[in-house]
Short mmCIF file of the C-alpha atoms (twelve columns), coordinates in Angstrom:
data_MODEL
# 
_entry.id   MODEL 
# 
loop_
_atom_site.group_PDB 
_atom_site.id 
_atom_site.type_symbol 
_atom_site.label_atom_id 
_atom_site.label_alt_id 
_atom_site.label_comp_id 
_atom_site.label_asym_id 
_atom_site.label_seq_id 
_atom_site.Cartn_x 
_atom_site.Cartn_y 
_atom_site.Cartn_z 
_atom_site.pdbx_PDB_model_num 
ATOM 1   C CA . UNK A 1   1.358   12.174  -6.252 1 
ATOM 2   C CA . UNK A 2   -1.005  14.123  -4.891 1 
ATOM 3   C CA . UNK A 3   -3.591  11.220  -3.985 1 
ATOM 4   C CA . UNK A 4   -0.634  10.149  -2.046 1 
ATOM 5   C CA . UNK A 5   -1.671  9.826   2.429  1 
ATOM 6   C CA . UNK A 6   1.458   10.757  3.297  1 
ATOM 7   C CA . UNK A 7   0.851   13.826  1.696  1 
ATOM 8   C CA . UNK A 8   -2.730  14.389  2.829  1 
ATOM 9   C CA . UNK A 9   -1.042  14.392  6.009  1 
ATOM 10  C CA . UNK A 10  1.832   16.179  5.779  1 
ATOM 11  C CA . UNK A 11  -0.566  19.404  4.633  1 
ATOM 12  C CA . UNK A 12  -2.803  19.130  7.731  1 
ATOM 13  C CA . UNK A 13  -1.023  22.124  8.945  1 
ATOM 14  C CA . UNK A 14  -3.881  23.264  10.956 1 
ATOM 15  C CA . UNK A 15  -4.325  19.968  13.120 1 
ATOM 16  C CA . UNK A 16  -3.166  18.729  15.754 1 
ATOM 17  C CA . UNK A 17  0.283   19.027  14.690 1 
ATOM 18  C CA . UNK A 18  0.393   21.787  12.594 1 
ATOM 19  C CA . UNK A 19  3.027   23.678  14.403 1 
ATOM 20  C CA . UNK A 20  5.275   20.779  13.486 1 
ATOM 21  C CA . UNK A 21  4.326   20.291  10.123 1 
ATOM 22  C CA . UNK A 22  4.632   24.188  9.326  1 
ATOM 23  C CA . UNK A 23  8.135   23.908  10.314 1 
ATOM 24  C CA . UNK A 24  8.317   20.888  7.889  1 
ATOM 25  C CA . UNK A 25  7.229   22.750  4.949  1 
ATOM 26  C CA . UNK A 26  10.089  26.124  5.738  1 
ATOM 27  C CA . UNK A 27  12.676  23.731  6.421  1 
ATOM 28  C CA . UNK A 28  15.223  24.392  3.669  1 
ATOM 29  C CA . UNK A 29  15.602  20.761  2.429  1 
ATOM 30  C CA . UNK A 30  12.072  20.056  2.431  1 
ATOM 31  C CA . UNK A 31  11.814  19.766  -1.280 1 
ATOM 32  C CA . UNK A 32  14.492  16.727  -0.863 1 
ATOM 33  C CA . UNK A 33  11.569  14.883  1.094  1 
ATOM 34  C CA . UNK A 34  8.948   15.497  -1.425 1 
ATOM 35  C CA . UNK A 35  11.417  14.121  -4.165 1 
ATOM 36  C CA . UNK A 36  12.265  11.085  -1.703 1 
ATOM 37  C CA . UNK A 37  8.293   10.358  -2.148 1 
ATOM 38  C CA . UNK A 38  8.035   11.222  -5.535 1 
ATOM 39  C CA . UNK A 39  10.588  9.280   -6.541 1 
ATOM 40  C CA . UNK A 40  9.792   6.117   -4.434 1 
ATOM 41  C CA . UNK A 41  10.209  3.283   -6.961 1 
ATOM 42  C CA . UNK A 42  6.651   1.509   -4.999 1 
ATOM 43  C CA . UNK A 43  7.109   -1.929  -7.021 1 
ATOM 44  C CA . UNK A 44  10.928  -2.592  -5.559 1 
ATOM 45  C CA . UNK A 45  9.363   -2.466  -2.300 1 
ATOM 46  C CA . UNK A 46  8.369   -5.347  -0.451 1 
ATOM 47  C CA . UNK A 47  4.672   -6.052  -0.520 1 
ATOM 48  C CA . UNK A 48  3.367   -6.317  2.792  1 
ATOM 49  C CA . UNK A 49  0.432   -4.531  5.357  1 
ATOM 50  C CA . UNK A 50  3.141   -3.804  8.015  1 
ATOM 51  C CA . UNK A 51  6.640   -3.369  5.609  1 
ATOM 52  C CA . UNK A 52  4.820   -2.313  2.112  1 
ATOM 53  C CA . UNK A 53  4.455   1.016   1.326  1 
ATOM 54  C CA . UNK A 54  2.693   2.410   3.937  1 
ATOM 55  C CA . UNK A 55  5.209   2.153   6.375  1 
ATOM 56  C CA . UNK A 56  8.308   3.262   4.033  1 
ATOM 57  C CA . UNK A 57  5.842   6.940   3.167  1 
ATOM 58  C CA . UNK A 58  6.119   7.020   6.785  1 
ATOM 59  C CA . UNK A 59  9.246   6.322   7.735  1 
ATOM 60  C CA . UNK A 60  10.433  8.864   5.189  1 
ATOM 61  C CA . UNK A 61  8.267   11.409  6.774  1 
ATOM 62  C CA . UNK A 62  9.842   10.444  10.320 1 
ATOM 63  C CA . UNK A 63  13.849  10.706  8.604  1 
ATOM 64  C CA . UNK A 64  13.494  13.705  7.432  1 
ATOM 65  C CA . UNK A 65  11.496  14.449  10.110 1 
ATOM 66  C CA . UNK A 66  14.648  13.628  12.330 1 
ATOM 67  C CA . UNK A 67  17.365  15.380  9.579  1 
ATOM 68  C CA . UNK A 68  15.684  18.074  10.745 1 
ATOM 69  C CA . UNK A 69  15.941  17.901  14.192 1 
ATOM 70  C CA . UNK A 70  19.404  16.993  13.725 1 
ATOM 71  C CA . UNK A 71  20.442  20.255  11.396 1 
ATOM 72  C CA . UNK A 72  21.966  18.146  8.940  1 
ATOM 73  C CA . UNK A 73  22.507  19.292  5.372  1 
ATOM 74  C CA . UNK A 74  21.498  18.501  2.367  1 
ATOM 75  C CA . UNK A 75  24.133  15.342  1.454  1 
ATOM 76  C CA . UNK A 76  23.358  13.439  4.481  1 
ATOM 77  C CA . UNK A 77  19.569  14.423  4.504  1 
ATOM 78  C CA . UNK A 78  19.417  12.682  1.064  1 
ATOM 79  C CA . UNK A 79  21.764  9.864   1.768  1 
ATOM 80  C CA . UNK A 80  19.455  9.423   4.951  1 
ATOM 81  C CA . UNK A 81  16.221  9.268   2.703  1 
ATOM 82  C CA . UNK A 82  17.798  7.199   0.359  1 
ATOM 83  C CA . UNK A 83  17.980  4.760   3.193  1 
ATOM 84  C CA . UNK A 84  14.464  5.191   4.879  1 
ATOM 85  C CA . UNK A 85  12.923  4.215   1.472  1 
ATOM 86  C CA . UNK A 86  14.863  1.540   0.807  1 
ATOM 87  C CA . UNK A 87  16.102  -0.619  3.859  1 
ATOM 88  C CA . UNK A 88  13.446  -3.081  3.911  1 
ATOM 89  C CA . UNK A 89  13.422  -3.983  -0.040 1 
ATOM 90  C CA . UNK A 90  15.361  -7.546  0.930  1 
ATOM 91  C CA . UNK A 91  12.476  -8.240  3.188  1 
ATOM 92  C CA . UNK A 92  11.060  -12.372 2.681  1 
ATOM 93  C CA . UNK A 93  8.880   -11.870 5.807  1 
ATOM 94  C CA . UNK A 94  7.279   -9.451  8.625  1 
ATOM 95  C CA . UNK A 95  9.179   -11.951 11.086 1 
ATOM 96  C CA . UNK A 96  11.912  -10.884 13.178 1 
ATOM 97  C CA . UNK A 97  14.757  -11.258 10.675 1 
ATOM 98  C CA . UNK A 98  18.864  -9.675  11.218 1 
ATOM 99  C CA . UNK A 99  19.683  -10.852 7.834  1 
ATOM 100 C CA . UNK A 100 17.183  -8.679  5.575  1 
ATOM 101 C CA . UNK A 101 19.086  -5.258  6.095  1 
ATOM 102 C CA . UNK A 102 22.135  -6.848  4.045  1 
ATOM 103 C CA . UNK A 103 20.004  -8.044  1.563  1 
ATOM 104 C CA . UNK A 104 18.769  -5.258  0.958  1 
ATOM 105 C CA . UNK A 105 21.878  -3.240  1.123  1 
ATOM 106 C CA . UNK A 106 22.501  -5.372  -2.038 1 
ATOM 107 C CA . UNK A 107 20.012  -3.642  -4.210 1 
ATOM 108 C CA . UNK A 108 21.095  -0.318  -3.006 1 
ATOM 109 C CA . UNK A 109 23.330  0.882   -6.059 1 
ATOM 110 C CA . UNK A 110 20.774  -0.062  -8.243 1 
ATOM 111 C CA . UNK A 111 17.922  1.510   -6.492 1 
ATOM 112 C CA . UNK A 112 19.547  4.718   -5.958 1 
ATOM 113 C CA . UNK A 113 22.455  4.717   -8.528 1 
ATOM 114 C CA . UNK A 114 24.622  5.621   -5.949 1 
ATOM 115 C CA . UNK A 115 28.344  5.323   -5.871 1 
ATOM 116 C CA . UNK A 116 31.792  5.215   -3.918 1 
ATOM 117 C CA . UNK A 117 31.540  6.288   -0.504 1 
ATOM 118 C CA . UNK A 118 28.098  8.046   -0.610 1 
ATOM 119 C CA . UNK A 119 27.153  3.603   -1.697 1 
ATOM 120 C CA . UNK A 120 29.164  2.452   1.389  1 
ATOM 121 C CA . UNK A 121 27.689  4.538   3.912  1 
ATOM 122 C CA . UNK A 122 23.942  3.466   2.806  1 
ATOM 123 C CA . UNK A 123 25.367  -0.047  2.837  1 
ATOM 124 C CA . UNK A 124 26.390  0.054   5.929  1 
ATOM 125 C CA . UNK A 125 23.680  1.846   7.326  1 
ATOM 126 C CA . UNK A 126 20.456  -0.249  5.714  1 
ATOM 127 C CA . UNK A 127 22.873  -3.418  7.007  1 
ATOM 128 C CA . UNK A 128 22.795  -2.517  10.554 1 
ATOM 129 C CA . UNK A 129 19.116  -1.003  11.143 1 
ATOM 130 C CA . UNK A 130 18.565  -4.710  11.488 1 
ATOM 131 C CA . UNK A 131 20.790  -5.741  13.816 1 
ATOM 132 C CA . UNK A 132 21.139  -4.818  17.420 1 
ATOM 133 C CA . UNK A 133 22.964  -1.571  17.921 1 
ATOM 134 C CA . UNK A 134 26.362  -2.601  19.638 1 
ATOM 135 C CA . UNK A 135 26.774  -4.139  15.982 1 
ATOM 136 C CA . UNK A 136 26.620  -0.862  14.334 1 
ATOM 137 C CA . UNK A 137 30.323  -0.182  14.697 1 
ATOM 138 C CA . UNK A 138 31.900  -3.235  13.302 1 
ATOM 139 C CA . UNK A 139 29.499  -2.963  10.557 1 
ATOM 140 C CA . UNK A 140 30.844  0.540   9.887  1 
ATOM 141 C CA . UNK A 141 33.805  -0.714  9.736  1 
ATOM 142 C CA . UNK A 142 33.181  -3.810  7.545  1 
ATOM 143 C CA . UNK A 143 32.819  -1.030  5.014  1 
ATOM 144 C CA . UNK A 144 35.343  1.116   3.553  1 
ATOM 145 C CA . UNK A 145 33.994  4.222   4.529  1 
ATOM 146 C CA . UNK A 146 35.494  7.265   4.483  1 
ATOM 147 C CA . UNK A 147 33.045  10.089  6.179  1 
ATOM 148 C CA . UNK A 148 32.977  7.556   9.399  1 
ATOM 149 C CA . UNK A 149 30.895  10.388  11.053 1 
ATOM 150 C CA . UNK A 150 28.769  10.591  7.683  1 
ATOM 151 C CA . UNK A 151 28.092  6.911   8.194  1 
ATOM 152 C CA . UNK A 152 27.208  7.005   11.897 1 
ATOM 153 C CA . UNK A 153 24.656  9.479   11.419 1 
ATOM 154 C CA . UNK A 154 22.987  7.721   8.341  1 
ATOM 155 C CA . UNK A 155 22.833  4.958   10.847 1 
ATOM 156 C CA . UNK A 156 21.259  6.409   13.568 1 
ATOM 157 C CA . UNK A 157 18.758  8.597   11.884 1 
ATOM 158 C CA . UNK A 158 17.615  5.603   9.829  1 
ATOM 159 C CA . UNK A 159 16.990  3.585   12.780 1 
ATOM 160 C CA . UNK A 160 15.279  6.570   14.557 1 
ATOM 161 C CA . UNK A 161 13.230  7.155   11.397 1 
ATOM 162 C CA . UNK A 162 11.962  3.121   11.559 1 
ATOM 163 C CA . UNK A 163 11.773  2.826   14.668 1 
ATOM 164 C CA . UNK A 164 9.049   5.421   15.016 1 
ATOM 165 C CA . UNK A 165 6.953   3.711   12.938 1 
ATOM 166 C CA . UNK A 166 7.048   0.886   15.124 1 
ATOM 167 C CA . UNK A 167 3.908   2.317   16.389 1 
ATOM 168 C CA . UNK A 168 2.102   0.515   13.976 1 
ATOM 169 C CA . UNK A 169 2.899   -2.655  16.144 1 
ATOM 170 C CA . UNK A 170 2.381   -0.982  19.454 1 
ATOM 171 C CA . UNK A 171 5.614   -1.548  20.098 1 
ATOM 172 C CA . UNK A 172 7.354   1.983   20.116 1 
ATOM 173 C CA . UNK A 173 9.490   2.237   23.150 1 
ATOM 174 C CA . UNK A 174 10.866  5.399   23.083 1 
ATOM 175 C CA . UNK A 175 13.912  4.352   25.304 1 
ATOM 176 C CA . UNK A 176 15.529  3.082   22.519 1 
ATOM 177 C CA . UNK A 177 15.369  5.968   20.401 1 
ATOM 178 C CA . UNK A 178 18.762  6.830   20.102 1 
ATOM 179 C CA . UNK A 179 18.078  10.711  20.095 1 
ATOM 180 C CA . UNK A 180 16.259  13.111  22.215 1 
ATOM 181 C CA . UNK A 181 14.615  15.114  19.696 1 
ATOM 182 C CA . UNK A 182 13.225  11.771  18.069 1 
ATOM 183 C CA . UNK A 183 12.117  10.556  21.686 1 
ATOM 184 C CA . UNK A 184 9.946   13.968  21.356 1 
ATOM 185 C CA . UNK A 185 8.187   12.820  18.213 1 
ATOM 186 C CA . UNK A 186 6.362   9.837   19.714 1 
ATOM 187 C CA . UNK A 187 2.952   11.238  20.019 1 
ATOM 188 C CA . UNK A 188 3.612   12.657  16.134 1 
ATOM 189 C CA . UNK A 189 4.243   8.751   15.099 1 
ATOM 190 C CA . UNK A 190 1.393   7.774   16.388 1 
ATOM 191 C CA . UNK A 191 -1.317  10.627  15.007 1 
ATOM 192 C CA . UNK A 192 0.810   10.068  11.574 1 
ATOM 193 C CA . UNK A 193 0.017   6.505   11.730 1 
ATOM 194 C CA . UNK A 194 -3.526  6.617   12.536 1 
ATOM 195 C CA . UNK A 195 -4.046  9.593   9.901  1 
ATOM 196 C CA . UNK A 196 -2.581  7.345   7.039  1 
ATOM 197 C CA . UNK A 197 -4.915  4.564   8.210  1 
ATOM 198 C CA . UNK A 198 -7.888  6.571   8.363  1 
ATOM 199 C CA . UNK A 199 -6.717  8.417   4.957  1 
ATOM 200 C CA . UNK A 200 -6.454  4.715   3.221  1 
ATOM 201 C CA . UNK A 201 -10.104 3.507   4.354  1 
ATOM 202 C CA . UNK A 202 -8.508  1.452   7.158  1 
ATOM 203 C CA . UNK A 203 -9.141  1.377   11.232 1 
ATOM 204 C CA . UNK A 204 -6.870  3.544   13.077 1 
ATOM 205 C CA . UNK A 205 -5.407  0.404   14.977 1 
ATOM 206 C CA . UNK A 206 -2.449  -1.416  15.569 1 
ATOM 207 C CA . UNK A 207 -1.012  -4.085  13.109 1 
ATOM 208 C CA . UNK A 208 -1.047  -7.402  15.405 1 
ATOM 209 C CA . UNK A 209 -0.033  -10.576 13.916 1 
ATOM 210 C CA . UNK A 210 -3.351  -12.134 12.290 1 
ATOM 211 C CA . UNK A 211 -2.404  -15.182 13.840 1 
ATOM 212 C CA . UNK A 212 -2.836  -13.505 17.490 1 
ATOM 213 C CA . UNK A 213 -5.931  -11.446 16.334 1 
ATOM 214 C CA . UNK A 214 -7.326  -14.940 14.868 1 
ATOM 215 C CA . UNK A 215 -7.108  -16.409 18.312 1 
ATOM 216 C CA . UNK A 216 -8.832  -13.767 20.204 1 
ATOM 217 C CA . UNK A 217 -11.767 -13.216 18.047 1 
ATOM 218 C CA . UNK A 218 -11.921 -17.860 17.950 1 
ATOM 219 C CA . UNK A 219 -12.302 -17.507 21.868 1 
ATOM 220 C CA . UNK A 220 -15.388 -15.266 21.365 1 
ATOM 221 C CA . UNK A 221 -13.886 -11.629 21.971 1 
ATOM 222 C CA . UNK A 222 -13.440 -8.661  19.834 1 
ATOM 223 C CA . UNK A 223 -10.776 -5.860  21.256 1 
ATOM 224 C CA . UNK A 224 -12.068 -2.758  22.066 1 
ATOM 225 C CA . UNK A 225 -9.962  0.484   20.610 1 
ATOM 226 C CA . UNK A 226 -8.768  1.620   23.669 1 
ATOM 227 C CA . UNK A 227 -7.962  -2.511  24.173 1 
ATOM 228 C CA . UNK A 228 -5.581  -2.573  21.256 1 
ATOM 229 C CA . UNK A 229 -3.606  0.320   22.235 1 
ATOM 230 C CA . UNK A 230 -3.205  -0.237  25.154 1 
ATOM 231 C CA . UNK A 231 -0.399  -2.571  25.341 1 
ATOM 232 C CA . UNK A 232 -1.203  -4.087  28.869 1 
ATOM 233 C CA . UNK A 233 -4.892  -4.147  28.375 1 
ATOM 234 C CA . UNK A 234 -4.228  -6.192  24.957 1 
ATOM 235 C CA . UNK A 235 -1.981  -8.894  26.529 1 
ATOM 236 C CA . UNK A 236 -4.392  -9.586  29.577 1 
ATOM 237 C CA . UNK A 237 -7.107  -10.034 26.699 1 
ATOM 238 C CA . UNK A 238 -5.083  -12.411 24.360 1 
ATOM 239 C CA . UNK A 239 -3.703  -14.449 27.336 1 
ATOM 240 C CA . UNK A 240 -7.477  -14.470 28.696 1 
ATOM 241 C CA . UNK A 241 -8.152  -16.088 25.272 1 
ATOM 242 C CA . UNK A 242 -5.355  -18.019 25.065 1 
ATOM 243 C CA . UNK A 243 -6.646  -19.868 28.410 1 
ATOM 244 C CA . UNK A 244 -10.197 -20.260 27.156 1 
ATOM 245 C CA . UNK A 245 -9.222  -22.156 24.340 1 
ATOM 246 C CA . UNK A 246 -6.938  -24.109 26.132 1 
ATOM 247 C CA . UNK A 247 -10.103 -25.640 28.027 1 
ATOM 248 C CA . UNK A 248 -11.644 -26.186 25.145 1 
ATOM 249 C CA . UNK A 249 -8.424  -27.880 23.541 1 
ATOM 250 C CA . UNK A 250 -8.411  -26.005 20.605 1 
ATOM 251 C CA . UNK A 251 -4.846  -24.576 21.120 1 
ATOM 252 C CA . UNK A 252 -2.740  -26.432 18.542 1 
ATOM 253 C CA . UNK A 253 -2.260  -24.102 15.722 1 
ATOM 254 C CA . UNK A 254 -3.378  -21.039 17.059 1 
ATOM 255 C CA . UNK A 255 -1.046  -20.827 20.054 1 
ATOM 256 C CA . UNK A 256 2.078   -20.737 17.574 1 
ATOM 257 C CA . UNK A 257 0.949   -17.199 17.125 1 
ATOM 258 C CA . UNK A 258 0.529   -16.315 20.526 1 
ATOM 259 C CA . UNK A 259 3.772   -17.907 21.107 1 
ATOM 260 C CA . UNK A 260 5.736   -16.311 18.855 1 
ATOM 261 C CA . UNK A 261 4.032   -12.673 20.040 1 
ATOM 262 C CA . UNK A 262 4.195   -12.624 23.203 1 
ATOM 263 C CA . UNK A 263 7.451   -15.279 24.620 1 
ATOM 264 C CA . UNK A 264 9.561   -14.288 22.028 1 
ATOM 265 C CA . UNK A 265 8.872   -10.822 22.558 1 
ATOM 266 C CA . UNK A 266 10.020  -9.408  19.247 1 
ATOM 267 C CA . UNK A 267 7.593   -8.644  16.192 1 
ATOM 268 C CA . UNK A 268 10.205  -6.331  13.602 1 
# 
């Protein structure tokens, strides 16, 4: 494991963020995270640049990141890494898609050979990090859990957890972050996600649909770095391409992309 990025990274304790990852490395369950990653079964998850493998090491990294933060102990640390490596195995897309937390949570037991209520709660949770979050509590209690505060937490640490890695889309608002201490951790997310890049041969840049990136670079412009994270910047450039091929009537297929990005608003 030890060609591994995530680990590369998590043993810069002199960088940037060394402080933080010292802290990682005394915290008493921090052997529970390196078994999370050791024990990653890689070929159940789904194979994709922006759900694959790079962003479950990651999102891993952020939950127990966020156990930490939170003081919890060692059951719901590992029922909460349990769920960061698995709730995106029922992916069929990198779409915007409600449905692929449940099927997901259907592979669960067999992922994790959990059981009883321990089985429920990561259920429930990996069910409703895809759905908005005033679902969370009728999902709860579509399951018969009985540690309903167990099951909360699981919930809300795993969508902390995955939704700082929603850096990798440039799309990381922290105000919906459901804790302070994972608000806090923004400017980690993003030094973990360029790190991994840079440690996998790969530009330290965001993950834009290819369809959007396609359209830019066919209206004769390349985004500069500071261009692609820079959110505003990025949108002024793609609609400035948008509108160039629209005078040159080449907008058919490519503005399905740049429809889908930027009016729908949602890339998950």
């Amino acid at each position: 494991m030890t060609d591994r990025p995530i680990l590369k990274i998590i043993n810069e304790t002199n960088g940037e963020f060394g402080t933080a990852l010292r802290g990682l490395q005394s915290w008493e369950h921090y052997t529970l995270l390196l078994n999370a990653l050791e024990a990653l079964d890689r070929d159940a998850l789904y194979d994709s640049r922006v759900h694959g493998v790079g962003h479950i090491e990651r999102t891993i990294l952020h939950g127990g990141m966020c156990c930490m933060d939170a003081g919890a102990d060692a059951s719901l640390t590992a029922l909460v890494l349990d769920a960061c490596s698995y709730h995106d195995v029922g992916r069929r897309n990198d779409s915007v898609d409600p449905e692929h937390g449940y099927r997901s949570s259907l592979r669960l037991e067999a992922l994790t050979d959990r059981h009883g209520d321990a089985l429920n709660i990561l259920k429930a949770s990996v069910t409703a990090h895809s759905r908005d979050d005033g679902e969370m509590y009728a999902i709860l209690d579509s399951y018969p859990i009985e540690n309903r505060r167990a099951g909360l937490a699981v919930s809300e640490l795993l969508k902390d957890a995955d939704g700082l890695d929603r850096i990798r889309i440039n799309d990381l608002d922290p105000r919906f972050l459901r804790r302070e201490e994972s608000r806090r951790r923004v400017a980690f997310s993003k030094w973990v996600f360029q790190r991994y890049q840079e440690c996998c041969g790969l530009e330290p840049v965001p993950m834009y649909p290819t369809s959007v990136m396609a359209m830019i670079r066919s209206a004769g412009f390349e985004p500069t770095f500071e261009e692609l994270w820079d959110m505003t910047a990025f949108r002024a450039l793609a609609a400035k391409a948008y509108n160039a091929l629209c005078a040159r009537g080449e907008t058919p297929e490519l503005a399905v992309g740049f429809l889908r990005f930027f009016r729908l608003g949602q890339y998950k």
